[in-house]
PDB file of C-alpha atoms in Angstrom:
ATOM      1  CA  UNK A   1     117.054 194.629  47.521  1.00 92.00           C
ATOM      2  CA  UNK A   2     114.258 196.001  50.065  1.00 96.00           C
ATOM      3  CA  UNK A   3     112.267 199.253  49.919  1.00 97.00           C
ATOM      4  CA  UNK A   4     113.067 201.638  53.061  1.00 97.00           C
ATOM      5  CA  UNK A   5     111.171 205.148  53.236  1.00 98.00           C
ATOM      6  CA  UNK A   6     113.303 208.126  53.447  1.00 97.00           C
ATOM      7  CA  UNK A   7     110.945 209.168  56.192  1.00 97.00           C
ATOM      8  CA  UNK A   8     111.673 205.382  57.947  1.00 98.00           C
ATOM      9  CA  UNK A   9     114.201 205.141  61.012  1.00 98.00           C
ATOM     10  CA  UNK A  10     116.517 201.891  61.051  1.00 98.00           C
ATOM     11  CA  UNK A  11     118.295 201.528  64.756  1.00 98.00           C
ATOM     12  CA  UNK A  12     121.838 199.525  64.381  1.00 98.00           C
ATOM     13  CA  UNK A  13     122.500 195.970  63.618  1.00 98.00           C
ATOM     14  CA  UNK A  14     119.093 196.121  61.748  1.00 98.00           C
ATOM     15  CA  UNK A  15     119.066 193.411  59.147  1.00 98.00           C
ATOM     16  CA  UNK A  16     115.977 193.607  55.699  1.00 98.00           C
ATOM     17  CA  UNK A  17     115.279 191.137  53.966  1.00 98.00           C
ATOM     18  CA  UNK A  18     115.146 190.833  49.851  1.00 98.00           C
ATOM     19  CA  UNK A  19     111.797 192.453  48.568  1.00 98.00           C
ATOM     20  CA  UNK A  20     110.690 193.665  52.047  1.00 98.00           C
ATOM     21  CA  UNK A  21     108.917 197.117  52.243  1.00 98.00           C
ATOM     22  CA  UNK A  22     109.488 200.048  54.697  1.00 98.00           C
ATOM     23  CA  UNK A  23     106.661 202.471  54.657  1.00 98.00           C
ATOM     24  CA  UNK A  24     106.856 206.005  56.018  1.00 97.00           C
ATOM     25  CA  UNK A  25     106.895 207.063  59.788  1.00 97.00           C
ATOM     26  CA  UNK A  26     108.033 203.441  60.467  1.00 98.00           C
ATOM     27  CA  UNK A  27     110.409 203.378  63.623  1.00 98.00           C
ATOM     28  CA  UNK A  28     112.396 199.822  63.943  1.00 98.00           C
ATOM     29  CA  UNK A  29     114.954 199.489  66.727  1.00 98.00           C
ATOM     30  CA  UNK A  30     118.265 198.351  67.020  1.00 98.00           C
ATOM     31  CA  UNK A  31     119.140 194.337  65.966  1.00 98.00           C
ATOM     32  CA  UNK A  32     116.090 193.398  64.773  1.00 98.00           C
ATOM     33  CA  UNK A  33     115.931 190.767  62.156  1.00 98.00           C
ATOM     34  CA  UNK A  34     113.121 191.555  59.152  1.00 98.00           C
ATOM     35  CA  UNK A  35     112.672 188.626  57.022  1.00 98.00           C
ATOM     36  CA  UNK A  36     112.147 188.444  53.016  1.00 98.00           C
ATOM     37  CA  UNK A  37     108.749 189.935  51.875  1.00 98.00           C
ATOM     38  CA  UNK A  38     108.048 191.334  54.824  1.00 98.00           C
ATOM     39  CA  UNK A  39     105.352 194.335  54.752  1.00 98.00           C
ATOM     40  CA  UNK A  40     105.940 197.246  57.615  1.00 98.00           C
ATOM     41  CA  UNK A  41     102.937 199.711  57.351  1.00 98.00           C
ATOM     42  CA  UNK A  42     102.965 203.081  57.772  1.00 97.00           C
ATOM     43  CA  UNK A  43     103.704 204.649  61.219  1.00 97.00           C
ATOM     44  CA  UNK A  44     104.622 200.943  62.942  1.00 98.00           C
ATOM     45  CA  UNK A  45     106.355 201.168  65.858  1.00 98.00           C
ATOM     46  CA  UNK A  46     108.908 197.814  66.410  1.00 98.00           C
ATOM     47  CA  UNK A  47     111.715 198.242  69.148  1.00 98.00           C
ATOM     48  CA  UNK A  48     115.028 196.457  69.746  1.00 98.00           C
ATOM     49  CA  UNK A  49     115.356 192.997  69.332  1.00 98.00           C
ATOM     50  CA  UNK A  50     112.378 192.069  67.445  1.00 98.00           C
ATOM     51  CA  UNK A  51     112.138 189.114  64.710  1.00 98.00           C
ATOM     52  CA  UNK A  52     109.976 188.755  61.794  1.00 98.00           C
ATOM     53  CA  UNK A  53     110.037 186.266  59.573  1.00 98.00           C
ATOM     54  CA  UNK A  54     109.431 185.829  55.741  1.00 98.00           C
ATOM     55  CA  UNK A  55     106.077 186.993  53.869  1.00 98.00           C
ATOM     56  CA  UNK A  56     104.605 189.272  57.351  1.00 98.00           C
ATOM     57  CA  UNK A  57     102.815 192.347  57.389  1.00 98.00           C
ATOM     58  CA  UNK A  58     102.809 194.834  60.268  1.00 98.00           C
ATOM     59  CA  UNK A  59     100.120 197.450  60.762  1.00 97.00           C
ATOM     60  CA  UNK A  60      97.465 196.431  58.011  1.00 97.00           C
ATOM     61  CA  UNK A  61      95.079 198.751  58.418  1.00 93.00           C
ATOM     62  CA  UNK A  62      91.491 197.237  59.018  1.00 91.00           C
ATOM     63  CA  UNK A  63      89.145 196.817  56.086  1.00 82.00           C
ATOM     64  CA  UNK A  64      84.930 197.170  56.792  1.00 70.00           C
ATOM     65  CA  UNK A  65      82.459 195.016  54.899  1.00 68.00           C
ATOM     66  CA  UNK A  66      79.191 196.244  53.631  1.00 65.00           C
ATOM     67  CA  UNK A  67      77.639 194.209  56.301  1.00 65.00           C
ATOM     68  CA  UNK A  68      80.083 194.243  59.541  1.00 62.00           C
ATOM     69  CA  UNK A  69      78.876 195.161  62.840  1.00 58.00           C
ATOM     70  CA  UNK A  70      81.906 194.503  64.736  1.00 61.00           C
ATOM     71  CA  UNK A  71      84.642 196.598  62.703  1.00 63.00           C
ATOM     72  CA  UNK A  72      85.274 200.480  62.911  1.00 65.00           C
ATOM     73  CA  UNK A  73      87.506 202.390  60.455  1.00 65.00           C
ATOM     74  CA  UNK A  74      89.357 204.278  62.325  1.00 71.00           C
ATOM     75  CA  UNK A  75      92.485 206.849  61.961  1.00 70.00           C
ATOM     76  CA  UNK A  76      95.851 207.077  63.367  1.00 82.00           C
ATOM     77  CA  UNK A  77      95.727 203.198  64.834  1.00 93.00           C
ATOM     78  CA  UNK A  78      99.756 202.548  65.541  1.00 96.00           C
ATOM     79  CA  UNK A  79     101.010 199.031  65.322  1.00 98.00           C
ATOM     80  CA  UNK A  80     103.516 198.787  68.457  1.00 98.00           C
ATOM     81  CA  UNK A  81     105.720 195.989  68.704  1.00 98.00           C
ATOM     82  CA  UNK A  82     107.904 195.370  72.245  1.00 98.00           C
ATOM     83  CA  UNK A  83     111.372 194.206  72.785  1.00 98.00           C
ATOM     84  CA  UNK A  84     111.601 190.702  72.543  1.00 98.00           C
ATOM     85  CA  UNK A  85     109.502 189.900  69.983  1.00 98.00           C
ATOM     86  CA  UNK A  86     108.842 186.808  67.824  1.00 98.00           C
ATOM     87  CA  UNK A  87     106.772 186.620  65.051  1.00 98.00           C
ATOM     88  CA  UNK A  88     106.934 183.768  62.022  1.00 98.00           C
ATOM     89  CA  UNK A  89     106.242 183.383  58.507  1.00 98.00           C
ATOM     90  CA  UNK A  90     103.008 184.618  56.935  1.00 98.00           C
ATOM     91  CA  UNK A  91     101.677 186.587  60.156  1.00 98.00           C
ATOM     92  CA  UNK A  92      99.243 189.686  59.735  1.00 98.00           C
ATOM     93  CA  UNK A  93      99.217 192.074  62.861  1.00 98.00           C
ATOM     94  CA  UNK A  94      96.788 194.759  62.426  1.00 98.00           C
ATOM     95  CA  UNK A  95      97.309 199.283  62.774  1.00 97.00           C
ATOM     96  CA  UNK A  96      95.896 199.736  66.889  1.00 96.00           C
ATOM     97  CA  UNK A  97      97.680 196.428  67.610  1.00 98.00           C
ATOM     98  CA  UNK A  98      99.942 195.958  70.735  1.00 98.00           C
ATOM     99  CA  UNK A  99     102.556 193.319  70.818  1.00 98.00           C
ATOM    100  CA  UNK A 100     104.196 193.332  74.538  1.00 98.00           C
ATOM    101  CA  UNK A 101     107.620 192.322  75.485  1.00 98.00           C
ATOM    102  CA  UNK A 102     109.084 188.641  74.819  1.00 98.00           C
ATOM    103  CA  UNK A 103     105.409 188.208  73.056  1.00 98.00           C
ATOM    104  CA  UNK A 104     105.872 184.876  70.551  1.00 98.00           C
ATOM    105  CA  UNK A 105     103.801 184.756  67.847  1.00 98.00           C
ATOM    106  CA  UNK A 106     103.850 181.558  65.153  1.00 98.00           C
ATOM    107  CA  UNK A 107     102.926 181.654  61.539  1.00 98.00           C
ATOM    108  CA  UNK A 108      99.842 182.187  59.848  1.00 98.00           C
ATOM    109  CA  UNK A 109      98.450 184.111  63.473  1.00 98.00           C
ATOM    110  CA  UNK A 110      96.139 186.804  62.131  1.00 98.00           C
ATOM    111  CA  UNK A 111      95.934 189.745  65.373  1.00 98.00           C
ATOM    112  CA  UNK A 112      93.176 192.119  64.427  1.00 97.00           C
ATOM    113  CA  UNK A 113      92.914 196.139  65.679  1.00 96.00           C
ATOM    114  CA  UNK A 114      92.865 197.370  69.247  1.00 96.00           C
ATOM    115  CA  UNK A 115      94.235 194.010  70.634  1.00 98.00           C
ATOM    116  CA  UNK A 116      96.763 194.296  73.746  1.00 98.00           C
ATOM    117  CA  UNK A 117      98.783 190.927  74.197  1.00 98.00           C
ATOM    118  CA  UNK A 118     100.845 191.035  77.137  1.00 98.00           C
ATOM    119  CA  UNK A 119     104.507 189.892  78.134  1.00 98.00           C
ATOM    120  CA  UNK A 120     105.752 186.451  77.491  1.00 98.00           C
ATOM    121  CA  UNK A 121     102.205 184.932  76.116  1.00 98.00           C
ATOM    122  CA  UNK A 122     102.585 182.748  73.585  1.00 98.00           C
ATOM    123  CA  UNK A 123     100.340 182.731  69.895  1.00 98.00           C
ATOM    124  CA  UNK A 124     100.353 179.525  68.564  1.00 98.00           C
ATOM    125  CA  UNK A 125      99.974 178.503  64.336  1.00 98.00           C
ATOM    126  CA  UNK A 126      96.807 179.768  62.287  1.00 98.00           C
ATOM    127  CA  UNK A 127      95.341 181.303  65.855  1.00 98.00           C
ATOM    128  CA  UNK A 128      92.929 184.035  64.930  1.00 98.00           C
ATOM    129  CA  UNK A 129      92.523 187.033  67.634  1.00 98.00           C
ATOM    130  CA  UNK A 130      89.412 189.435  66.703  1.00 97.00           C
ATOM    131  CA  UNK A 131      89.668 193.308  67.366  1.00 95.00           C
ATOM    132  CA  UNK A 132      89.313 194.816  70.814  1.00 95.00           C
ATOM    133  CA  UNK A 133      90.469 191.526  72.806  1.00 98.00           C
ATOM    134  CA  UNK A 134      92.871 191.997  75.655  1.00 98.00           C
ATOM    135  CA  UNK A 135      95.388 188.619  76.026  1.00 98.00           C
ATOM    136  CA  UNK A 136      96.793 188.918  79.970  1.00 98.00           C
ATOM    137  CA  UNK A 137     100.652 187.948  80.272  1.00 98.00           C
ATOM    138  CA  UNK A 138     102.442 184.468  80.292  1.00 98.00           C
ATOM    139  CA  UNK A 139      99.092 183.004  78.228  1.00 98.00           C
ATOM    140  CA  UNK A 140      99.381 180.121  76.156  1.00 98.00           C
ATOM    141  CA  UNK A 141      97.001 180.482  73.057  1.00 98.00           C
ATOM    142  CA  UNK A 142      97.476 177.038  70.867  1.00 98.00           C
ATOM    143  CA  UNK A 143      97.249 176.456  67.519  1.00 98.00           C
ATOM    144  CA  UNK A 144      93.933 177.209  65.748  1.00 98.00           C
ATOM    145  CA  UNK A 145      92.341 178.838  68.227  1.00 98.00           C
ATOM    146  CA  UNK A 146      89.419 181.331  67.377  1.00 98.00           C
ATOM    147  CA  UNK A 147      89.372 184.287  70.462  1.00 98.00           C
ATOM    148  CA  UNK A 148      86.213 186.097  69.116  1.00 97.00           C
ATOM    149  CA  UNK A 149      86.372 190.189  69.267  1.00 96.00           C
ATOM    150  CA  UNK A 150      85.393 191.623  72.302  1.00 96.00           C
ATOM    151  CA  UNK A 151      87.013 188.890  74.697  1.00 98.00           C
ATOM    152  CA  UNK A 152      89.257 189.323  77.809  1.00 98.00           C
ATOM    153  CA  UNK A 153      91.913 186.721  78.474  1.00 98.00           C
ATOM    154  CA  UNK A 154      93.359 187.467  82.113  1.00 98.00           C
ATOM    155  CA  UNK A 155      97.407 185.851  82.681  1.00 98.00           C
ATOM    156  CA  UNK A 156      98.578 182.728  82.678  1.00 98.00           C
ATOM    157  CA  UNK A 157      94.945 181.095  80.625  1.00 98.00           C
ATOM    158  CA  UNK A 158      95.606 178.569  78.541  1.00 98.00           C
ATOM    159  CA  UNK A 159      93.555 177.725  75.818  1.00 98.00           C
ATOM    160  CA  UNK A 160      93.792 174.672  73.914  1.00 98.00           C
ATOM    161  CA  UNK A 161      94.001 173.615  69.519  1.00 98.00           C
ATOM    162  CA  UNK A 162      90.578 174.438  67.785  1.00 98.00           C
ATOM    163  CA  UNK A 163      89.146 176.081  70.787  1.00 98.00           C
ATOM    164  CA  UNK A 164      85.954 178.407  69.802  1.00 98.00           C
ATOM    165  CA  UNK A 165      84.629 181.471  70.938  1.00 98.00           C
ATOM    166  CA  UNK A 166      81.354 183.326  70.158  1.00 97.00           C
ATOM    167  CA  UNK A 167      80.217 187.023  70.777  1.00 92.00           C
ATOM    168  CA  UNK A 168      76.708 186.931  69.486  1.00 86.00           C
ATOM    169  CA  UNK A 169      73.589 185.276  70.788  1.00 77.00           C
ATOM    170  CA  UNK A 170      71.525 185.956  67.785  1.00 70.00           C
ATOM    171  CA  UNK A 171      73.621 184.050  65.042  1.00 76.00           C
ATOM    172  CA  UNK A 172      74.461 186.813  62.738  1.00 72.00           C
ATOM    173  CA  UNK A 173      70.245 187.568  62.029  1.00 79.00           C
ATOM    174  CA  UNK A 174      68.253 190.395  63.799  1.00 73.00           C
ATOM    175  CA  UNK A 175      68.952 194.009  64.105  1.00 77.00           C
ATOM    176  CA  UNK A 176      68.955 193.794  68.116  1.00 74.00           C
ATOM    177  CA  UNK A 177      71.612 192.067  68.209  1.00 76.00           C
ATOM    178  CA  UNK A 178      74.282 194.455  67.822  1.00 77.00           C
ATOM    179  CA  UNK A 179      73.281 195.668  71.042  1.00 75.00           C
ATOM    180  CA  UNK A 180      74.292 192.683  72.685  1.00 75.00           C
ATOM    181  CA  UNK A 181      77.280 191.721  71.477  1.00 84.00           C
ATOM    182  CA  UNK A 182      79.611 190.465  74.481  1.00 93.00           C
ATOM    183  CA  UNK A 183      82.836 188.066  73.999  1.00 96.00           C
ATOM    184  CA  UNK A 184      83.907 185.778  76.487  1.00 98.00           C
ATOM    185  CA  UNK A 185      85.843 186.381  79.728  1.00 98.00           C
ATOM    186  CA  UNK A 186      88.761 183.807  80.809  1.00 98.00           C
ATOM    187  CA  UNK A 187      89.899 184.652  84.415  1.00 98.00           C
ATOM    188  CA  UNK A 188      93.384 184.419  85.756  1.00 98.00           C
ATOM    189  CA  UNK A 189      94.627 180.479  85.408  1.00 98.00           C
ATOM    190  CA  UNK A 190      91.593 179.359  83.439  1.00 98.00           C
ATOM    191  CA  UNK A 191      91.909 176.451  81.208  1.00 98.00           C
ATOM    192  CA  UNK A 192      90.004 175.528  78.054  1.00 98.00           C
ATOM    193  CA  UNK A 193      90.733 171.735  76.486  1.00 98.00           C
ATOM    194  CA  UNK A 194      90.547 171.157  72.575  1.00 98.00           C
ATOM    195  CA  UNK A 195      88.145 171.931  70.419  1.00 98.00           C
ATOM    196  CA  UNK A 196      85.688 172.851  73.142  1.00 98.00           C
ATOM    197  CA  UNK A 197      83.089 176.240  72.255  1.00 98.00           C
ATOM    198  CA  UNK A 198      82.441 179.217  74.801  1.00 98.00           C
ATOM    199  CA  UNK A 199      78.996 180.819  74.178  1.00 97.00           C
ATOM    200  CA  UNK A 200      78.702 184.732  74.078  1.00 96.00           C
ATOM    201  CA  UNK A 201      79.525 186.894  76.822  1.00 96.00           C
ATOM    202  CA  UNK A 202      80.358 183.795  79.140  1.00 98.00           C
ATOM    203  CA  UNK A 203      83.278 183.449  82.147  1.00 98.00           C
ATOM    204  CA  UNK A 204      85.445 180.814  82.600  1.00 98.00           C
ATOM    205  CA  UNK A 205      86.313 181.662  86.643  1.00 98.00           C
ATOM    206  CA  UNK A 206      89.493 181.755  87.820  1.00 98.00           C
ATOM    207  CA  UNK A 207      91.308 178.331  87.307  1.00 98.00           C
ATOM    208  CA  UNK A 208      88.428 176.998  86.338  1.00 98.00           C
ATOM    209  CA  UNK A 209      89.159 173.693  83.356  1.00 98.00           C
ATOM    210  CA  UNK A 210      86.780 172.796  80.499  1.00 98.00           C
ATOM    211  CA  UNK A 211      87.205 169.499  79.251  1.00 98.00           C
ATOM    212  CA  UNK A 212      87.616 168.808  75.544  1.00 98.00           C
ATOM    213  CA  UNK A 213      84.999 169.127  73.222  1.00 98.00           C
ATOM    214  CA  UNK A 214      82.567 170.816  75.535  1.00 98.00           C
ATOM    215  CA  UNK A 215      80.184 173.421  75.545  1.00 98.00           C
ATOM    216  CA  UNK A 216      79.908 176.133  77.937  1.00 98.00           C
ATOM    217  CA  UNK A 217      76.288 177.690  78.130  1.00 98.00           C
ATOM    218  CA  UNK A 218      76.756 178.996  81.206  1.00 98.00           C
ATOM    219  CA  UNK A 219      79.294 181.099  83.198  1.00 98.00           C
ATOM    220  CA  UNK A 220      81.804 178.511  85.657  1.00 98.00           C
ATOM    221  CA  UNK A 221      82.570 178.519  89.172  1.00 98.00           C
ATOM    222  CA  UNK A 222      86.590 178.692  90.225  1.00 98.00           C
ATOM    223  CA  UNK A 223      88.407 175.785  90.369  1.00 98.00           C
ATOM    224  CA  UNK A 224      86.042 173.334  89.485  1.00 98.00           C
ATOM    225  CA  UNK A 225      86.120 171.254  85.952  1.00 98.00           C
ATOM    226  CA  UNK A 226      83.588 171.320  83.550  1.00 98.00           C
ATOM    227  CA  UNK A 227      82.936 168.918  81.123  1.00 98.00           C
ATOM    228  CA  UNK A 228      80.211 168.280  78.235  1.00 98.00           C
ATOM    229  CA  UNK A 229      77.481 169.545  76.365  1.00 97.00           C
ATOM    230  CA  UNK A 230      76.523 171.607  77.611  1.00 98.00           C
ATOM    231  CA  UNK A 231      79.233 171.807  80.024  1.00 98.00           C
ATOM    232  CA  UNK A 232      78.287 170.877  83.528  1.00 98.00           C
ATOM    233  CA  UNK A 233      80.375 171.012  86.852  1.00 98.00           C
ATOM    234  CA  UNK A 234      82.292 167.696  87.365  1.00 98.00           C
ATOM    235  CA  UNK A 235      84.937 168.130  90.302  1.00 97.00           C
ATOM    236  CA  UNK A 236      86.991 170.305  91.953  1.00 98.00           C
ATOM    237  CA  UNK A 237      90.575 170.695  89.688  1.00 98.00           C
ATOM    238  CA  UNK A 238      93.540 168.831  91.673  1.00 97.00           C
ATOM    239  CA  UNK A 239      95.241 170.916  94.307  1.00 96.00           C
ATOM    240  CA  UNK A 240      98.413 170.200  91.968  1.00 96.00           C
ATOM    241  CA  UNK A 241      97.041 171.763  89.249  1.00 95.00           C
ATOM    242  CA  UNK A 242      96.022 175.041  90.683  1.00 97.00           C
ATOM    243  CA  UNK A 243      98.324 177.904  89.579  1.00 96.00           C
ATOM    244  CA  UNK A 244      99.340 178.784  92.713  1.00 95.00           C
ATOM    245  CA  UNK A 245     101.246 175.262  92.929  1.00 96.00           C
ATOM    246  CA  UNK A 246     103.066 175.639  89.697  1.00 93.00           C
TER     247      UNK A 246
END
């Protein structure tokens, strides 16, 4: 037994699990796959072929603290979900979120308002993606991983288990910071090793590699790697490695 609004549109071959719930305005496409428990807020979009799995909720609509500098309230945000999709057990995807096609997202991923992930990137276990972040196509975001709001992820970056990013220099204290507020850019091909930390408003250049554990104070050059704390230019990255080898 599942709820399904009256005002809800199922395409064919459309399969609910037990206990699931359909608000109004929701649009699902044709041989999808919902999963038990599964929450679909209202006014989701999710086309063909999409799969969600057990204990999910699609289009939570953002909540503000007292104290939050970084979230708006807004109205009308749309959830869209692609073709394609995967998403696993447990998984919140936020109202103003876009999903893109063939998109793979594991459990426990939290994807926050006015986020853009593009085709084929993958979202690996417990990775937490703040509002207004744009994730580029074919990406690789690993488990754990904290992408901080504000942040730009161009294609094909890879970022690595436990890696950190930070969008404010002034550590959550002083009024003047909210002016400054700036996440972190990773350019096309950039990789970022585990559990290393990107400081606010700092680029990673285009295939540039951090090493593990490092600490990037300043912004890279291209295809050089960085390693340390803080991170400073070690060598250039193998010709093998460069994306335009793969």
């Amino acid at each position: 037994m599942y709820y399904l609004s009256p005002n809800a549109k199922v395409g064919e071959n459309t399969k609910i699990g037990y206990y699931s719930i359909i608000e109004d305005g929701v649009i699902i496409g044709k041989n999808c796959s919902i999963g038990h428990h599964v929450i679909i807020k209202q006014g989701t979009i999710i086309e063909d072929n999409v799969e969600i799995a057990d204990g999910t909720i699609i289009g939570k609509l953002p909540q503000k603290s007292a104290n939050s500098k970084t979230t708006q309230i807004e109205n009308n945000l749309i959830c869209k979900i692609s073709p394609n999709v995967r998403i696993g057990s447990n998984s919140i995807i936020y109202a103003g979120a876009t999903i893109e096609e063939k998109v793979f997202i594991a459990d426990l991923v939290t994807i926050r308002e006015n986020v853009i992930i593009g085709k084929g990137t993958i979202v690996g276990r417990g990775v937490c993606i703040e509002n207004k972040c744009k994730i580029g196509e074919n990406c690789k975001l690993e488990s754990n991983a904290y992408i901080t709001a504000f942040s730009d992820v161009e294609d094909f970056a890879f970022i690595a288990p436990g890696v950190i990013t930070s969008n404010d220099n002034y550590v959550g204290r002083d009024p003047e910071r909210v002016k400054h507020f700036k996440g972190v850019i990773v350019k096309k091909g950039g990789r970022i090793g585990a559990n290393a930390t990107i400081l606010p408003g700092k680029i990673i250049e285009e295939d540039t590699l951090i090493a593990a554990g490092s600490v990037v104070t300043k912004d890279t050059k291209p295809r050089k790697i960085y390693l340390g704390n803080p991170a400073k230019e070690y060598k250039d990255v193998p010709e093998k490695q460069l994306l335009e080898n793969q």
